[in-house]
CSV table of N, CA and C in Angstrom, one decimal:
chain,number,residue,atom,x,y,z
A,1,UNK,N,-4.6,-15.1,-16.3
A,1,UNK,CA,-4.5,-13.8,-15.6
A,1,UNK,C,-5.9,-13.5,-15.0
A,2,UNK,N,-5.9,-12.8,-14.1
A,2,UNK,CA,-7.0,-12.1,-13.2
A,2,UNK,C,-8.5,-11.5,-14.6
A,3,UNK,N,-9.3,-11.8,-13.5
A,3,UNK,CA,-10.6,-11.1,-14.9
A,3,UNK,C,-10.8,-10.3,-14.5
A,4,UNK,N,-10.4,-8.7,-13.8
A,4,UNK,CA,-10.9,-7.8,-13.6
A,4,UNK,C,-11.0,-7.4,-14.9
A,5,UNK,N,-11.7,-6.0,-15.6
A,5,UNK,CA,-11.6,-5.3,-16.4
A,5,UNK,C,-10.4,-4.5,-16.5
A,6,UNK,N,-9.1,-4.4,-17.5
A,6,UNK,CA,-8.1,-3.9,-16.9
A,6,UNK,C,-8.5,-2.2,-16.9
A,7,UNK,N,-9.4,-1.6,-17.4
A,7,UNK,CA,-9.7,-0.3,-17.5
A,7,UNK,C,-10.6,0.1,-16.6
A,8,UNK,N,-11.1,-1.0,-15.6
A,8,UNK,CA,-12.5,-0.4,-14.8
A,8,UNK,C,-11.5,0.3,-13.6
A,9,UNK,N,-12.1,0.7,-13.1
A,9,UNK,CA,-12.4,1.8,-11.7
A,9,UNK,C,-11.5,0.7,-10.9
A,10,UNK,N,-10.7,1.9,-10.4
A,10,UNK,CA,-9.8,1.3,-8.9
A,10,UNK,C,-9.0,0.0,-9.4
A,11,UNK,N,-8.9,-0.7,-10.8
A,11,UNK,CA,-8.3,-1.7,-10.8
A,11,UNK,C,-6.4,-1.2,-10.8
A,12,UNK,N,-5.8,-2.2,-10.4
A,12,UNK,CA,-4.2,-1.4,-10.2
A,12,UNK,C,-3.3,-2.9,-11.1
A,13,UNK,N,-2.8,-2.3,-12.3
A,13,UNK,CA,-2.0,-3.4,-12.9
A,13,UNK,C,-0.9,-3.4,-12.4
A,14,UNK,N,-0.4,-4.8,-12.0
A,14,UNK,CA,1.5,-4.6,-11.5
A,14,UNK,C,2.2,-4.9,-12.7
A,15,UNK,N,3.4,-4.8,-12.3
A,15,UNK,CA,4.4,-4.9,-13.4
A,15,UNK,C,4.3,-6.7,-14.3
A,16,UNK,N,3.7,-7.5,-13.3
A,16,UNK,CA,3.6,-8.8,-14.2
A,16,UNK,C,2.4,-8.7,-15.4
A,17,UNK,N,1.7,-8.1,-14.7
A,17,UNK,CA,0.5,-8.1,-15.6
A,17,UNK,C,-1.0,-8.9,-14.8
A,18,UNK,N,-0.4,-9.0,-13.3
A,18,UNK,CA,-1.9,-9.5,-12.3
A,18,UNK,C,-2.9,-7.6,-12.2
A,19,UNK,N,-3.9,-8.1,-11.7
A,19,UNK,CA,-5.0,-6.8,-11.8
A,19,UNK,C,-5.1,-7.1,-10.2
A,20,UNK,N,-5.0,-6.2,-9.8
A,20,UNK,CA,-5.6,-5.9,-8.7
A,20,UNK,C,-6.6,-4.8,-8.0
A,21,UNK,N,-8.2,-5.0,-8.1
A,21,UNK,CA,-9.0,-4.1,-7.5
A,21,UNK,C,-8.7,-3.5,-6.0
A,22,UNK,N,-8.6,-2.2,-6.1
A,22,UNK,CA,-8.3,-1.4,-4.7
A,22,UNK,C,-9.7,-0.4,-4.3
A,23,UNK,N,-10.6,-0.6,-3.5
A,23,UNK,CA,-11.3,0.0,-3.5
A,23,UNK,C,-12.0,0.7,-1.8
A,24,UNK,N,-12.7,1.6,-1.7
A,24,UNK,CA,-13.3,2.0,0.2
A,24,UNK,C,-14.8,1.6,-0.2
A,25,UNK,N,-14.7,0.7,1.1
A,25,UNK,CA,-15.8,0.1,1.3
A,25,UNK,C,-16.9,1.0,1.9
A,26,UNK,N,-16.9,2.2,2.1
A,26,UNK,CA,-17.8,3.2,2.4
A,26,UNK,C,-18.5,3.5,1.0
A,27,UNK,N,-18.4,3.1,-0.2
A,27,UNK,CA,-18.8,3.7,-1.6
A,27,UNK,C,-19.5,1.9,-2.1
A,28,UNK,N,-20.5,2.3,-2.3
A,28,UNK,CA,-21.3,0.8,-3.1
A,28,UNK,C,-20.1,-0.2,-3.8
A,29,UNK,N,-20.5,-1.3,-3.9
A,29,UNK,CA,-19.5,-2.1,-5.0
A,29,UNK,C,-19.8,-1.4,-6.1
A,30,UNK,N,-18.8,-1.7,-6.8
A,30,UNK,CA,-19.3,-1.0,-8.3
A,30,UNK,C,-19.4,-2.2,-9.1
A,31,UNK,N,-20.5,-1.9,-10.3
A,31,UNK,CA,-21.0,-2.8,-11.6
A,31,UNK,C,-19.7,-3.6,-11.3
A,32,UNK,N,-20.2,-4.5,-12.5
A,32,UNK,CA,-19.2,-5.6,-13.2
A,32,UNK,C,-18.7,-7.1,-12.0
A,33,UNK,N,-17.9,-7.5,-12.6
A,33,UNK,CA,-17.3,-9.5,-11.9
A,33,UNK,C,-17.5,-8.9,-10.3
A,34,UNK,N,-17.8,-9.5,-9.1
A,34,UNK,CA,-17.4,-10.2,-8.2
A,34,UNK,C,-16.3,-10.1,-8.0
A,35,UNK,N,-15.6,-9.6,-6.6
A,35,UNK,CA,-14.3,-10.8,-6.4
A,35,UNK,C,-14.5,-12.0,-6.3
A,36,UNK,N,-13.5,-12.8,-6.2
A,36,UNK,CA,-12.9,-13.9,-6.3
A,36,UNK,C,-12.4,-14.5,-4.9
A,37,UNK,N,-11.6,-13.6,-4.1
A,37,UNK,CA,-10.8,-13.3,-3.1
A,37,UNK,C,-10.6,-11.8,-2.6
A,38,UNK,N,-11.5,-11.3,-1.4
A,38,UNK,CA,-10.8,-10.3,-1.1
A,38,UNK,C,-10.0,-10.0,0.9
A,39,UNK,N,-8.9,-8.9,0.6
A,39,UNK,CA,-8.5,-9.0,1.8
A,39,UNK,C,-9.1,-7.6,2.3
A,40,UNK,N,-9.2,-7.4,3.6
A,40,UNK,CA,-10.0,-6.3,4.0
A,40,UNK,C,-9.1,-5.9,5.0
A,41,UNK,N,-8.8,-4.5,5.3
A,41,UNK,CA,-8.0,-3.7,6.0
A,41,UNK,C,-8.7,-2.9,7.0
A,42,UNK,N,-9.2,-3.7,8.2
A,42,UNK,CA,-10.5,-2.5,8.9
A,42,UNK,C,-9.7,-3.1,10.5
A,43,UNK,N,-10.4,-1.9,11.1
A,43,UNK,CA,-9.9,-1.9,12.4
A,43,UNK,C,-10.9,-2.9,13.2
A,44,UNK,N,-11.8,-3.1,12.6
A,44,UNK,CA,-12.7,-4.0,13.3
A,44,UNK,C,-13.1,-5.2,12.0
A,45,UNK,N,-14.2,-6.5,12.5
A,45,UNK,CA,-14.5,-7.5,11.6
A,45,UNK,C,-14.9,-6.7,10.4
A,46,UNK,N,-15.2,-7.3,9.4
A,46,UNK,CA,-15.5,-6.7,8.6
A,46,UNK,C,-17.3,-7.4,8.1
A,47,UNK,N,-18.0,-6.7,7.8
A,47,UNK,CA,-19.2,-7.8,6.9
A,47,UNK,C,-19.2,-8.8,6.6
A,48,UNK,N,-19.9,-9.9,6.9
A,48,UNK,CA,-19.6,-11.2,5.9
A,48,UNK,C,-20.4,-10.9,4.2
A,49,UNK,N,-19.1,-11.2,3.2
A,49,UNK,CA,-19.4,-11.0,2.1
A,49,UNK,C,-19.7,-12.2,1.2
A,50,UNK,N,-20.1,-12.5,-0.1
A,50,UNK,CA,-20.7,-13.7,-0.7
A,50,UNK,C,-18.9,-14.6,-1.2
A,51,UNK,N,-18.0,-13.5,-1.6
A,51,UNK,CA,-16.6,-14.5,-1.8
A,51,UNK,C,-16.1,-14.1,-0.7
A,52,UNK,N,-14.9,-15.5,-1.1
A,52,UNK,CA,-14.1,-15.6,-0.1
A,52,UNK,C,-13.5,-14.2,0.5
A,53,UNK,N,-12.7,-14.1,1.5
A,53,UNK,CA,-12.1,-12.8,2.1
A,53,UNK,C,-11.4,-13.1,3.2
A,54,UNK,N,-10.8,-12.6,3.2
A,54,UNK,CA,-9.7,-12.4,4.7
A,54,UNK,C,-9.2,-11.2,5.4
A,55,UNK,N,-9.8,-11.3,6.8
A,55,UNK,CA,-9.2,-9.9,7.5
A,55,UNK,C,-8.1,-10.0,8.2
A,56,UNK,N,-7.6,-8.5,7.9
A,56,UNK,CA,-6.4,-8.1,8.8
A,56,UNK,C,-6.4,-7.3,9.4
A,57,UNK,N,-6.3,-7.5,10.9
A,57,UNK,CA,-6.9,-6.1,11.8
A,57,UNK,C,-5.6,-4.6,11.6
A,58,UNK,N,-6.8,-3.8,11.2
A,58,UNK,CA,-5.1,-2.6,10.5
A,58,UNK,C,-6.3,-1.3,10.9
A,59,UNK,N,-6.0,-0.2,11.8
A,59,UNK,CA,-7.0,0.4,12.1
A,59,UNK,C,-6.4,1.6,11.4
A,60,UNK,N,-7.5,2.7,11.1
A,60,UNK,CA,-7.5,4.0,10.2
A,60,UNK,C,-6.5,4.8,10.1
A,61,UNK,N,-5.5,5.0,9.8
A,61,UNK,CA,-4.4,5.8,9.8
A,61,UNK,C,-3.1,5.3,10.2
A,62,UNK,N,-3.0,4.3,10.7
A,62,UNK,CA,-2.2,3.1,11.6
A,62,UNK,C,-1.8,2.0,10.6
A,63,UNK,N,-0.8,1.4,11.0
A,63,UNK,CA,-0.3,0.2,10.4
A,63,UNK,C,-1.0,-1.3,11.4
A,64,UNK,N,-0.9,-2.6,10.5
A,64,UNK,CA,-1.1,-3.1,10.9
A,64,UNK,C,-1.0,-3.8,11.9
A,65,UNK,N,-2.0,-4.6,12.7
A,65,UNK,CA,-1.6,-4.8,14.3
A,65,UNK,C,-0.7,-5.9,14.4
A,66,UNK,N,-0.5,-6.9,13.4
A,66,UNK,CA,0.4,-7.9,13.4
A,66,UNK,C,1.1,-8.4,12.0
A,67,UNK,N,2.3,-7.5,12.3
A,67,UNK,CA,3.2,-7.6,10.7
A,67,UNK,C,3.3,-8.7,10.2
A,68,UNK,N,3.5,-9.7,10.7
A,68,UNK,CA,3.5,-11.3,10.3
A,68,UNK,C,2.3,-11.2,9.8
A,69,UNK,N,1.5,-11.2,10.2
A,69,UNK,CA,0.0,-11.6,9.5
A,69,UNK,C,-0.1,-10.9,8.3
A,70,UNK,N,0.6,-9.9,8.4
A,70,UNK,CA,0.1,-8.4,7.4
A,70,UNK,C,0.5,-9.1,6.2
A,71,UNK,N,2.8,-9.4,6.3
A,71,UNK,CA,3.1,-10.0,5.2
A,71,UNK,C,2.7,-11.5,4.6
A,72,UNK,N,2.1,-12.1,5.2
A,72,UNK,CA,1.1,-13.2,5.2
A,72,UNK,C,-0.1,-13.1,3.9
A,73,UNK,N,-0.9,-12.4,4.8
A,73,UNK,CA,-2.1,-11.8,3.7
A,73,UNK,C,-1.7,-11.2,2.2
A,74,UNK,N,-0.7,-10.0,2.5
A,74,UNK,CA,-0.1,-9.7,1.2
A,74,UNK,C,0.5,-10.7,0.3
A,75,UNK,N,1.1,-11.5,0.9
A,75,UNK,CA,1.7,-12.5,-0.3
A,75,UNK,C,0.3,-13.5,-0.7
A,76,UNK,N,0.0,-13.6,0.2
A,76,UNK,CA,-1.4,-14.5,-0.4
A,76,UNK,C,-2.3,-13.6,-1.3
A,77,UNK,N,-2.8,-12.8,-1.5
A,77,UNK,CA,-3.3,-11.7,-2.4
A,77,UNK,C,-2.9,-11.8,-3.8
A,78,UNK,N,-1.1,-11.0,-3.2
A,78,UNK,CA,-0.5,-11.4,-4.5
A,78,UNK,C,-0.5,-12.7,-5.4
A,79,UNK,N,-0.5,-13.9,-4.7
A,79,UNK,CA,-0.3,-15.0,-5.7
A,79,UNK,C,-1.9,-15.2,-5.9
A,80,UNK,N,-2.6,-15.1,-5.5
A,80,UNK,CA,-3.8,-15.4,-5.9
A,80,UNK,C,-4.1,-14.3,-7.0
A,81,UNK,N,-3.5,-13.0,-7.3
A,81,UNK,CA,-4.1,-12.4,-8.0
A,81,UNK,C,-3.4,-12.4,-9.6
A,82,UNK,N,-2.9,-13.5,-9.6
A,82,UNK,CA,-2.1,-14.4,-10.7
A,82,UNK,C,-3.4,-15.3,-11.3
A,83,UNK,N,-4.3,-15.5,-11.0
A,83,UNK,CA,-5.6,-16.5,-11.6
A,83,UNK,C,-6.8,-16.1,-10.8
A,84,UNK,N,-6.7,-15.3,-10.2
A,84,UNK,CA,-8.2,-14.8,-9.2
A,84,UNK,C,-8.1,-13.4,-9.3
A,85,UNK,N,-9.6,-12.8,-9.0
A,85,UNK,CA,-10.2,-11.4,-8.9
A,85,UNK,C,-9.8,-11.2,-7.7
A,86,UNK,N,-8.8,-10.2,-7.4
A,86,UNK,CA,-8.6,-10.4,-5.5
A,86,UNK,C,-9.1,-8.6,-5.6
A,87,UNK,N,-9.6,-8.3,-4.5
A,87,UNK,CA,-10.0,-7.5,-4.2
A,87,UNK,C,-8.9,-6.6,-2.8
A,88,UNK,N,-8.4,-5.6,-2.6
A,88,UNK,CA,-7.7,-4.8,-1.4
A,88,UNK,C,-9.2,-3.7,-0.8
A,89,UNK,N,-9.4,-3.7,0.0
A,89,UNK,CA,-10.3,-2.7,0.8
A,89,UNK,C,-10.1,-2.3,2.2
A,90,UNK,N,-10.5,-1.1,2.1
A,90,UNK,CA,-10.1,-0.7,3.6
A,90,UNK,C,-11.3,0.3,3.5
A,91,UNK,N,-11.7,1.3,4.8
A,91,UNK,CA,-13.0,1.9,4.9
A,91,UNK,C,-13.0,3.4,3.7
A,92,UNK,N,-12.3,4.1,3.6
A,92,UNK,CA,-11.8,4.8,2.7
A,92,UNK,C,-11.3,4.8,1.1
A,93,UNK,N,-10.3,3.4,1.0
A,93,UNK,CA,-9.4,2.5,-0.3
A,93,UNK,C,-8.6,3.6,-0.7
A,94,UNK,N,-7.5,4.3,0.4
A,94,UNK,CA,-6.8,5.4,0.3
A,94,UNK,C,-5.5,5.0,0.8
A,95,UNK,N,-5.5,5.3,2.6
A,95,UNK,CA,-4.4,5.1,2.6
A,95,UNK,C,-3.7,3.7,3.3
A,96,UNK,N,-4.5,2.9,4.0
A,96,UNK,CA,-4.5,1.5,4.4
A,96,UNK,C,-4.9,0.9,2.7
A,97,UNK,N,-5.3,0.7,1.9
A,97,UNK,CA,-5.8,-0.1,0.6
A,97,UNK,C,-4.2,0.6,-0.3
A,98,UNK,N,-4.4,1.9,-0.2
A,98,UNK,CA,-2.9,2.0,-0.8
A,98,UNK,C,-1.5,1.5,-0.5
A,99,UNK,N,-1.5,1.9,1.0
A,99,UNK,CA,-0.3,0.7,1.3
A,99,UNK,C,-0.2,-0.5,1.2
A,100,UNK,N,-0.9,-1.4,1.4
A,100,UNK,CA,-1.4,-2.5,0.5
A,100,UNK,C,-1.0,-2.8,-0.6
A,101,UNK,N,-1.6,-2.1,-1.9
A,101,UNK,CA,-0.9,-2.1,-2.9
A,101,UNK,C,0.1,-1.8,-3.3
A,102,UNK,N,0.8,-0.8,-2.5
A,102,UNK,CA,2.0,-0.9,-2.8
A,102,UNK,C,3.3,-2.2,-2.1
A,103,UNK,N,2.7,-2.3,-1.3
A,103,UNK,CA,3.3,-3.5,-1.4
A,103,UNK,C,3.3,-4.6,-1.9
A,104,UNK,N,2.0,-5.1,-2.4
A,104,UNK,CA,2.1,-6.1,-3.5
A,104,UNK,C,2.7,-5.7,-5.2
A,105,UNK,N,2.8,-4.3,-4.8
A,105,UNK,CA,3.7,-3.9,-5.8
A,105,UNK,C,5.2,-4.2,-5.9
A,106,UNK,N,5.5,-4.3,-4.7
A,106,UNK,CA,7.0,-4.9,-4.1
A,106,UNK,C,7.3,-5.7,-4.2
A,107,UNK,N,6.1,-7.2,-4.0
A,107,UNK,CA,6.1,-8.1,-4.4
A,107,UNK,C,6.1,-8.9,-6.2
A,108,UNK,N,5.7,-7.6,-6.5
A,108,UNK,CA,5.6,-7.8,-8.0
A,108,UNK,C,6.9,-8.0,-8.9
A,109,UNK,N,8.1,-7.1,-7.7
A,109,UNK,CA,9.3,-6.6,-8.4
A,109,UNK,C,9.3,-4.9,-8.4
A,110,UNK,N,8.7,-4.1,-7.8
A,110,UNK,CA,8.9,-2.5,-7.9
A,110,UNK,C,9.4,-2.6,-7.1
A,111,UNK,N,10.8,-1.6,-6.8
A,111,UNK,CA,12.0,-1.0,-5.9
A,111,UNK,C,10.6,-0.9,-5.0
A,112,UNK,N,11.4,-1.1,-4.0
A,112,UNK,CA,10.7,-0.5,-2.2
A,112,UNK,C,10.3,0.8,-2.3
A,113,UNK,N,11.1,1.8,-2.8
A,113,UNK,CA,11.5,2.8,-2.6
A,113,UNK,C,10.5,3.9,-3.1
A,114,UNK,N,10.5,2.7,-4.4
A,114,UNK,CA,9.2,3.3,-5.2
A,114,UNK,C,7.5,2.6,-5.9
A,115,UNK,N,7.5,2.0,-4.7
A,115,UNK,CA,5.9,1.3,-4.4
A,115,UNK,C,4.7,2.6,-4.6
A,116,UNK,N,5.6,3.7,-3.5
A,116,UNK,CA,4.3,4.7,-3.0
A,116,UNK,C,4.2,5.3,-4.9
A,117,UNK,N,5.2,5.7,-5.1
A,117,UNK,CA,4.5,6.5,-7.0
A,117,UNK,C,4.1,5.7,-7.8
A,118,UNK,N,4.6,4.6,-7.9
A,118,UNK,CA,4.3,3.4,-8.6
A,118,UNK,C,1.8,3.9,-8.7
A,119,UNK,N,1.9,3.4,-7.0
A,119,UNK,CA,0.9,3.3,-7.0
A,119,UNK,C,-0.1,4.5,-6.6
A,120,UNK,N,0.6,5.8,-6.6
A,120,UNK,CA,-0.1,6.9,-6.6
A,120,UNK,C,-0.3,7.6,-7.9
A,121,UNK,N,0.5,7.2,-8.9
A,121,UNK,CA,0.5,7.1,-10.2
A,121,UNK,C,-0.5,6.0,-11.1
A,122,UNK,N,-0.6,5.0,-10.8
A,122,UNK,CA,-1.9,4.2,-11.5
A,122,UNK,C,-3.1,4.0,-10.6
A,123,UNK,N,-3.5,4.0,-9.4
A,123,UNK,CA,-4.5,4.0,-8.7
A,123,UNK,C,-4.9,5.0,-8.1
A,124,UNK,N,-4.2,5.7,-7.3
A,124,UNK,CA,-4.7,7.1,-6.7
A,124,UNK,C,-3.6,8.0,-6.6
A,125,UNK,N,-4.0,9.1,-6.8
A,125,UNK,CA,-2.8,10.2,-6.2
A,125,UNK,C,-2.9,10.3,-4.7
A,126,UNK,N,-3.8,9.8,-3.6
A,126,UNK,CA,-4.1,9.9,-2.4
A,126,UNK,C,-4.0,8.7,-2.0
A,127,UNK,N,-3.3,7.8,-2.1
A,127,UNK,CA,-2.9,6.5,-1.9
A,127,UNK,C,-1.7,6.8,-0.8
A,128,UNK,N,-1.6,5.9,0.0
A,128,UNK,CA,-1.0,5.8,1.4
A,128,UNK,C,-0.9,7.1,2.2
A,129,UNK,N,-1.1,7.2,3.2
A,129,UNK,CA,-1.5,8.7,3.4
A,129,UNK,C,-0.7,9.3,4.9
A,130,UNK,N,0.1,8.4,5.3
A,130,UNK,CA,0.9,8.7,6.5
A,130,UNK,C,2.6,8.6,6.0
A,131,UNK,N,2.9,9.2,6.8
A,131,UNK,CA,4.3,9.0,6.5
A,131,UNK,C,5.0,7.1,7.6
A,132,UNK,N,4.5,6.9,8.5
A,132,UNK,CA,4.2,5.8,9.2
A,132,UNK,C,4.1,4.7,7.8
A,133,UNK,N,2.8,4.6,7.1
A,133,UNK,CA,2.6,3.9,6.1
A,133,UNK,C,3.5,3.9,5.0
A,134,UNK,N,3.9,5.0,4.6
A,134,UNK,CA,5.2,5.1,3.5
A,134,UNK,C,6.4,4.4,4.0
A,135,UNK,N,6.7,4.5,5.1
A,135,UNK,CA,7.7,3.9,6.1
A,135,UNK,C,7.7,2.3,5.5
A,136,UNK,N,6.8,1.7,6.1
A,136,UNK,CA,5.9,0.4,6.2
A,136,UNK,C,6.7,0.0,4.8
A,137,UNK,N,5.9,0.3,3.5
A,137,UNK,CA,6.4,0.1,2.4
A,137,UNK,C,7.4,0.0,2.0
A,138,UNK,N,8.3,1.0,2.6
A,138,UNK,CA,10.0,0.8,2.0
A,138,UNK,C,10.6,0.7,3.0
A,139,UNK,N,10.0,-0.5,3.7
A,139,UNK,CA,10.5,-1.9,4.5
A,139,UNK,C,10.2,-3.3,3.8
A,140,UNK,N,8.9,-3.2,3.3
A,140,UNK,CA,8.4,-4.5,2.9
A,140,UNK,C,9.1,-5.1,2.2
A,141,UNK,N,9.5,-6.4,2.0
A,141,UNK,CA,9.6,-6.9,1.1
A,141,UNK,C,10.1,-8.1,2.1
C-alpha cells in the first residue's frame, strides 16, 4: 500500500485502503515522503517538479478541458496509488483537487452520488466547489 502517513495533512483514505495526498500548490509542500507520482489540475503548465507528474489542463472553477484525458489521468492515479505516493494538486487543493478525489473515490467503489461527502467528510469540507464539478462527479465512473 501507498507510504503516505495515513494521519498527515491532506492525505484522503478510499474505501480499499490506497492513501491519496490532496493538496493547493499555492501553500509550501509540507514535511515528510515525496511524492512518487503526482497529477496536477492547473489551467496552465505546471513547474517541473523532482517526481514523476502528469498534467491535465482543468482551469479554476471549470471542469476539465478534455474528459478523455481527465478519465485517463484519474484511473492512472488511482492504480498507481495501490503501491505509489500519488499526489492530486490544483492551485487552491479545493475544488478542482476535490473533484478529483472524489472521483477516484468512485473508482474505489463509492456510489457516484456520494463521492462529494465521502470526500468533504475526510479531506475537506470545501472540497469541490461548483455545482458544474459536483455534476462531473456523479457522472464519473
Amino acid at each position: 500500500m501507498s507510504g503516505w502517513p495515513p494521519d498527515a495533512p491532506g492525505v484522503l483514505r478510499l474505501p480499499s485502503g490506497r492513501l491519496v495526498r490532496g493538496r493547493g500548490l499555492a501553500r509550501p509542500l509540507p514535511d515528510g515522503p515525496r511524492p512518487e507520482f503526482a497529477l496536477y489540475l492547473l489551467g496552465q503548465e505546471p513547474p517541473v517538479v523532482e517526481w514523476e507528474s502528469r498534467w491535465l489542463r482543468w482551469p479554476d472553477f471549470r471542469l476539465p478541458a478534455d474528459r478523455g484525458d481527465a478519465g485517463e489521468a484519474l484511473r492512472e492515479a488511482w492504480s498507481r496509488a495501490a503501491a505509489e505516493r500519488v499526489e492530486v494538486a490544483c492551485k487552491g487543493g479545493r475544488g478542482r483537487t476535490g473533484t478529483a478525489l472524489a472521483c477516484l473515490a468512485v473508482l474505489d467503489g463509492v456510489p457516484s452520488k456520494e463521492a462529494v461527502a465521502y470526500v468533504r467528510e475526510r479531506y475537506s469540507p470545501h472540497a469541490v466547489e461548483t455545482w458544474g464539478q459536483r455534476r462531473f462527479v456523479a457522472r464519473f465512473g
